[in-house]
XYZ file of C-alpha atoms in Angstrom:
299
model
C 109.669 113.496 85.109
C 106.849 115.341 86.142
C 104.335 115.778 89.343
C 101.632 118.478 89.637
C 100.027 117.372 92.553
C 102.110 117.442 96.373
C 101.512 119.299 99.388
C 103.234 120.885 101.663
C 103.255 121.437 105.623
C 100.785 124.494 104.484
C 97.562 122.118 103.736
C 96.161 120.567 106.855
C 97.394 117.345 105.942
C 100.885 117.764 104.569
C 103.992 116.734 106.274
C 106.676 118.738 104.574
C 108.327 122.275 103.901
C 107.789 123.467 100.621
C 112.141 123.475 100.309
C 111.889 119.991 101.084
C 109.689 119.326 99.010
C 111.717 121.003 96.311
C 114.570 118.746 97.437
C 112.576 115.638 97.116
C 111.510 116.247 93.529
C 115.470 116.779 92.696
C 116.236 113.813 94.467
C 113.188 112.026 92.417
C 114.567 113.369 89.063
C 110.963 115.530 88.724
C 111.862 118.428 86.800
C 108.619 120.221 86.077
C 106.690 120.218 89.357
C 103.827 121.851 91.889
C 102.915 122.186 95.213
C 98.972 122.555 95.338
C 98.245 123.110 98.977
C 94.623 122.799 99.998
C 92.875 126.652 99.545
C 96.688 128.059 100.262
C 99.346 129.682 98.482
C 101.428 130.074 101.435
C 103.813 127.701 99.732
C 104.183 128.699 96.657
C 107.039 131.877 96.974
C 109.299 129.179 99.196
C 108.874 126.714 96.774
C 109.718 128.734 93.575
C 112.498 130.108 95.001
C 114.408 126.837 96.347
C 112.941 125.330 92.817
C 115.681 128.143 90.900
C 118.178 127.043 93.103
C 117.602 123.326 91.941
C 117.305 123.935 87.966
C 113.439 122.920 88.622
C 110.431 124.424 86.738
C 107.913 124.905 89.686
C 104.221 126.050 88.863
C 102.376 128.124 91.098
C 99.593 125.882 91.978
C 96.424 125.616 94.820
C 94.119 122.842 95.361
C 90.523 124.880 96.457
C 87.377 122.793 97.880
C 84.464 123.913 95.609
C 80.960 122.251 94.648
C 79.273 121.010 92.254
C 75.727 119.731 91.668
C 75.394 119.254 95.505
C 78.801 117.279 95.201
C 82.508 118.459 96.826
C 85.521 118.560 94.220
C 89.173 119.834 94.116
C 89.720 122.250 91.572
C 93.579 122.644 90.856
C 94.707 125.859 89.359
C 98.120 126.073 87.758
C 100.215 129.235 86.811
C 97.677 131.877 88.507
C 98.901 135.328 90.099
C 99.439 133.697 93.734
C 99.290 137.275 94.714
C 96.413 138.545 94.182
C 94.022 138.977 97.507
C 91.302 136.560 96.807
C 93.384 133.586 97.313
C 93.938 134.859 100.566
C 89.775 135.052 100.785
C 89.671 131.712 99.526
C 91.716 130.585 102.712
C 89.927 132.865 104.732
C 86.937 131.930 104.046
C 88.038 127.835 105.206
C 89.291 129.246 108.316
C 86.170 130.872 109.406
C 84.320 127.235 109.352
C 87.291 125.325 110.381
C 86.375 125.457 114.514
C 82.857 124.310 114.196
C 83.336 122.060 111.422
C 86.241 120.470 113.652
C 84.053 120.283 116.813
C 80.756 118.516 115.496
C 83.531 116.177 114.005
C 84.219 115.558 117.520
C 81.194 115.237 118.613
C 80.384 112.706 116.530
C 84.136 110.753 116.726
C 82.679 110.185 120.308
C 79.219 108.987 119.050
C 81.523 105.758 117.358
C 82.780 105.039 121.090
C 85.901 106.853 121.197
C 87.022 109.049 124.165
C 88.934 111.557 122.682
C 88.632 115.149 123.818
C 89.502 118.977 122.360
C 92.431 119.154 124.444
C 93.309 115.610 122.653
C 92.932 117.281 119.389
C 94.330 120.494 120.565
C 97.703 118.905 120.829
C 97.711 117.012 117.410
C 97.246 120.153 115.789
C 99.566 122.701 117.554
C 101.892 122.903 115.152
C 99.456 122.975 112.306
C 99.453 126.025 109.882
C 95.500 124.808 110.400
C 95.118 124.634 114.142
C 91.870 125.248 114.299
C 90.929 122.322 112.052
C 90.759 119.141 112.687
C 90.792 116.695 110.222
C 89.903 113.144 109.862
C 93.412 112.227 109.726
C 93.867 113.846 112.259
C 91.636 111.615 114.554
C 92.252 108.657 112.906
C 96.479 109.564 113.836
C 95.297 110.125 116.983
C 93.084 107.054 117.572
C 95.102 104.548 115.904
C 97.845 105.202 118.695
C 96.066 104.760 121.743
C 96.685 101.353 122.890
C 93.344 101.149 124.787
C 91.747 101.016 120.783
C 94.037 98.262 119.385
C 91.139 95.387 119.587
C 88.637 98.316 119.106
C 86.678 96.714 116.127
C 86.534 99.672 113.880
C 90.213 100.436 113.914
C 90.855 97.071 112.691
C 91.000 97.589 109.079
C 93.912 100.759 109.791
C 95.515 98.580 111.935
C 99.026 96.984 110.661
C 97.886 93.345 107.925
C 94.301 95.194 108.103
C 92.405 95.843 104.668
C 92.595 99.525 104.980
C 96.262 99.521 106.392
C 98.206 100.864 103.221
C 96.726 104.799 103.701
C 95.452 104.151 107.331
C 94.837 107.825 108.117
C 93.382 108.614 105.126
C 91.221 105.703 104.707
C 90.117 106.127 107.563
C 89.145 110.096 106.862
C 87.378 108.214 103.540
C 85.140 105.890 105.118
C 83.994 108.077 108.178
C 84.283 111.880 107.441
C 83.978 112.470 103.706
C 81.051 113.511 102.181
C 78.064 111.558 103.580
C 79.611 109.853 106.032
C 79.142 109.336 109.977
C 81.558 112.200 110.935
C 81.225 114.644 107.895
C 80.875 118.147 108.886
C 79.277 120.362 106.710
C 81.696 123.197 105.139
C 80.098 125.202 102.463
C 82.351 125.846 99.681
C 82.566 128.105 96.449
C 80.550 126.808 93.314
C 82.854 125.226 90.961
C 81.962 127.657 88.296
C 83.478 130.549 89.942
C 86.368 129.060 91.251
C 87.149 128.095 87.820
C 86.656 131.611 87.217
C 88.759 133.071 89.808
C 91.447 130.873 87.687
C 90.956 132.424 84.452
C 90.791 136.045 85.961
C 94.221 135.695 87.280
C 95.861 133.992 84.373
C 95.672 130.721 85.679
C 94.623 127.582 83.989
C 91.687 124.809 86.165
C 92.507 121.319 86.062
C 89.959 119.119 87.769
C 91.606 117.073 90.866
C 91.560 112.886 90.636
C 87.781 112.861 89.465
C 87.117 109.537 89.792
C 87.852 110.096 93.642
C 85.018 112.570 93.690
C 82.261 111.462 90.849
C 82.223 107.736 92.066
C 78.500 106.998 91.225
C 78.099 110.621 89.808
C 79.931 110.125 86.560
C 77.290 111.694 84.903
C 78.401 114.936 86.140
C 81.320 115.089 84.658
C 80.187 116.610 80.992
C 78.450 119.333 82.612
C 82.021 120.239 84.724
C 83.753 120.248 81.566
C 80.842 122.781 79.908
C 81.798 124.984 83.021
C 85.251 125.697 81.187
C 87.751 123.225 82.703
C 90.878 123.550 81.070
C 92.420 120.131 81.662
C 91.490 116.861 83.852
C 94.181 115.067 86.376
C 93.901 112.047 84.233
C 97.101 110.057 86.033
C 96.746 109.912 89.533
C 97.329 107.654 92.275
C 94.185 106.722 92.729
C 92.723 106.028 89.365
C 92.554 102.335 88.032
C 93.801 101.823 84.709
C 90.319 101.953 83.485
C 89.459 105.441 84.891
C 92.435 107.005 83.897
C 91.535 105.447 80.109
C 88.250 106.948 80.495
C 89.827 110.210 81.580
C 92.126 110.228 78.292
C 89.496 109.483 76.442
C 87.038 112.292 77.545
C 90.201 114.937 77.935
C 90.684 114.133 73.715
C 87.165 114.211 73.213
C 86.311 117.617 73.991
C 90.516 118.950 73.746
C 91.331 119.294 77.079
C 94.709 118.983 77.887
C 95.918 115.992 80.778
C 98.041 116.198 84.091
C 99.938 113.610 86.194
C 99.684 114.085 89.972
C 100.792 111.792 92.443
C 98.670 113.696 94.982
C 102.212 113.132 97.594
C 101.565 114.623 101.165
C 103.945 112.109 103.520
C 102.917 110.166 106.692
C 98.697 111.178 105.353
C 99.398 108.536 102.695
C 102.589 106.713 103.200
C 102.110 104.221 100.128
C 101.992 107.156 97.480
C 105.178 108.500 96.920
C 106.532 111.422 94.728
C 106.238 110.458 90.471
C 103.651 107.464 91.604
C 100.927 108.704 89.006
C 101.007 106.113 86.276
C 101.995 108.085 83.531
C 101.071 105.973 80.749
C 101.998 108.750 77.900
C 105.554 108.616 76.085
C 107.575 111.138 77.500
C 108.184 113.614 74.199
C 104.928 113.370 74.211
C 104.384 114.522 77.359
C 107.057 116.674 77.620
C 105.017 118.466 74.323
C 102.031 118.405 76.272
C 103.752 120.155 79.071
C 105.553 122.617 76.708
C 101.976 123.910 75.868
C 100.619 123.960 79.340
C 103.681 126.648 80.389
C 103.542 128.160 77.787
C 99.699 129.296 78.669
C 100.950 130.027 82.013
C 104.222 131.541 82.293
């Protein structure tokens, strides 16, 4: 079994150790795996060294915020030099914006009618390998466990039997601080192109994250992504409908990209997706031949 797509304690919305991690996908049967930690590496020589320990192939791997046609997107890079220093820019370079972007988030969590403070968001973060950045799990964590808010009428769909209630934090990050929503703070991110090259220069290949997550209405830019020199697309993921992930086959055959499976795992962020929960659809030799061609590019 395989899973491209986890993250670890190091992303700013992960719950686990990169050795746990490793542990999990043992546990899960998930041989070929890879921790992709948002515009990190930090994980990576952990997790390849408790993956040799466990007879697990583990892929270097980093999920980096980039943009595209006025548009965010997670670029995934897979088998890269880790090492080299501008991965440590690329973090960098988050960090820097991560106090202001967390404090007009506040700002504007109070704007909705919730008292909630920096020392409040302080403390959820003080063990963060983030702490300067807040995210909107972060307040939505926070929020949904002050009993003053339990009748508060826009916590009612992350409440427990509520129609956002299977991801609550998440959802709730989705619907008020993603791109063009109430709370979104403005972080300005790498063009896509030259994080894709970034990839290439340090032997790595770029698989585009869950696009269907990110092009919604914008489907139309997906050819021009590819014509920036993708190398594959996260066609199984947990958050594609059967259709989408069809269309994804279809446009990964069309123009010979190569496909991934991702469940896209981080722990209590998204407690319904678990560990191998990407829909896989492809026979396994198949896959497994896929896969075979993938590491061999990389490793």
């Amino acid at each position: 079994m395989i899973d491209l797509h986890m993250h670890s304690y190091y992303s700013n919305d992960g719950e686990y150790s990169p050795a746990e991690l490793v542990k999990k996908c043992s546990d899960a049967d998930i041989h070929l795996m890879s921790i992709a930690d948002h515009n990190t590496v930090r994980a990576t020589e952990e997790a390849l060294e408790a993956a040799i320990s466990a007879s697990i192939t583990c892929l270097p791997g980093i999920e980096i915020d980039c943009t595209y046609e006025n548009t965010d997107f997670h670029m995934l890079g897979y088998g890269m030099d880790w090492r080299a220093p501008v991965f440590a820019e690329i973090e960098k370079n988050v960090r820097r914006q991560g106090q202001s972007a967390s404090l007009h988030m506040l700002e504007q969590t109070r704007k909705l009618g919730f008292d909630v403070t920096e020392e409040d968001m302080r403390q959820m973060a003080a063990d963060s390998y983030w702490p300067e950045t807040w995210t909107g799990e972060m307040f939505a964590e926070y929020l949904l466990a002050q009993p003053e808010y339990n009748d508060h009428p826009l916590l009612a769909p992350y409440l427990a039997g509520g129609a956002r209630s299977d991801n609550p934090y998440v959802n709730f990050y989705w619907d008020y601080y993603s791109q063009g929503k109430p709370c979104f703070a403005e972080m300005y991110y790498p063009d896509m192109c030259h994080i894709i090259d970034i990839i290439h220069e340090n032997g790595g290949l770029a698989v585009l994250a869950h696009p269907y997550v990110n092009l919604k209405e914008k489907k139309c830019l997906l050819g021009g992504i590819i014509d920036l020199g993708v190398d594959g697309i996260e066609a199984f993921s947990s958050y594609h409908t059967p259709s989408q992930t069809a269309d994804a086959l279809a446009v990964a055959q069309a123009h010979g990209l190569f496909v991934t499976c991702g469940s896209d795992f981080h722990g209590k962020t998204k407690p319904s997706i678990a560990l191998r929960q990407h829909g896989c659809t492809i026979p396994g030799e198949e896959m497994e031949r896929q896969m075979e061609a993938l590491l061999e590019r990389v490793i």
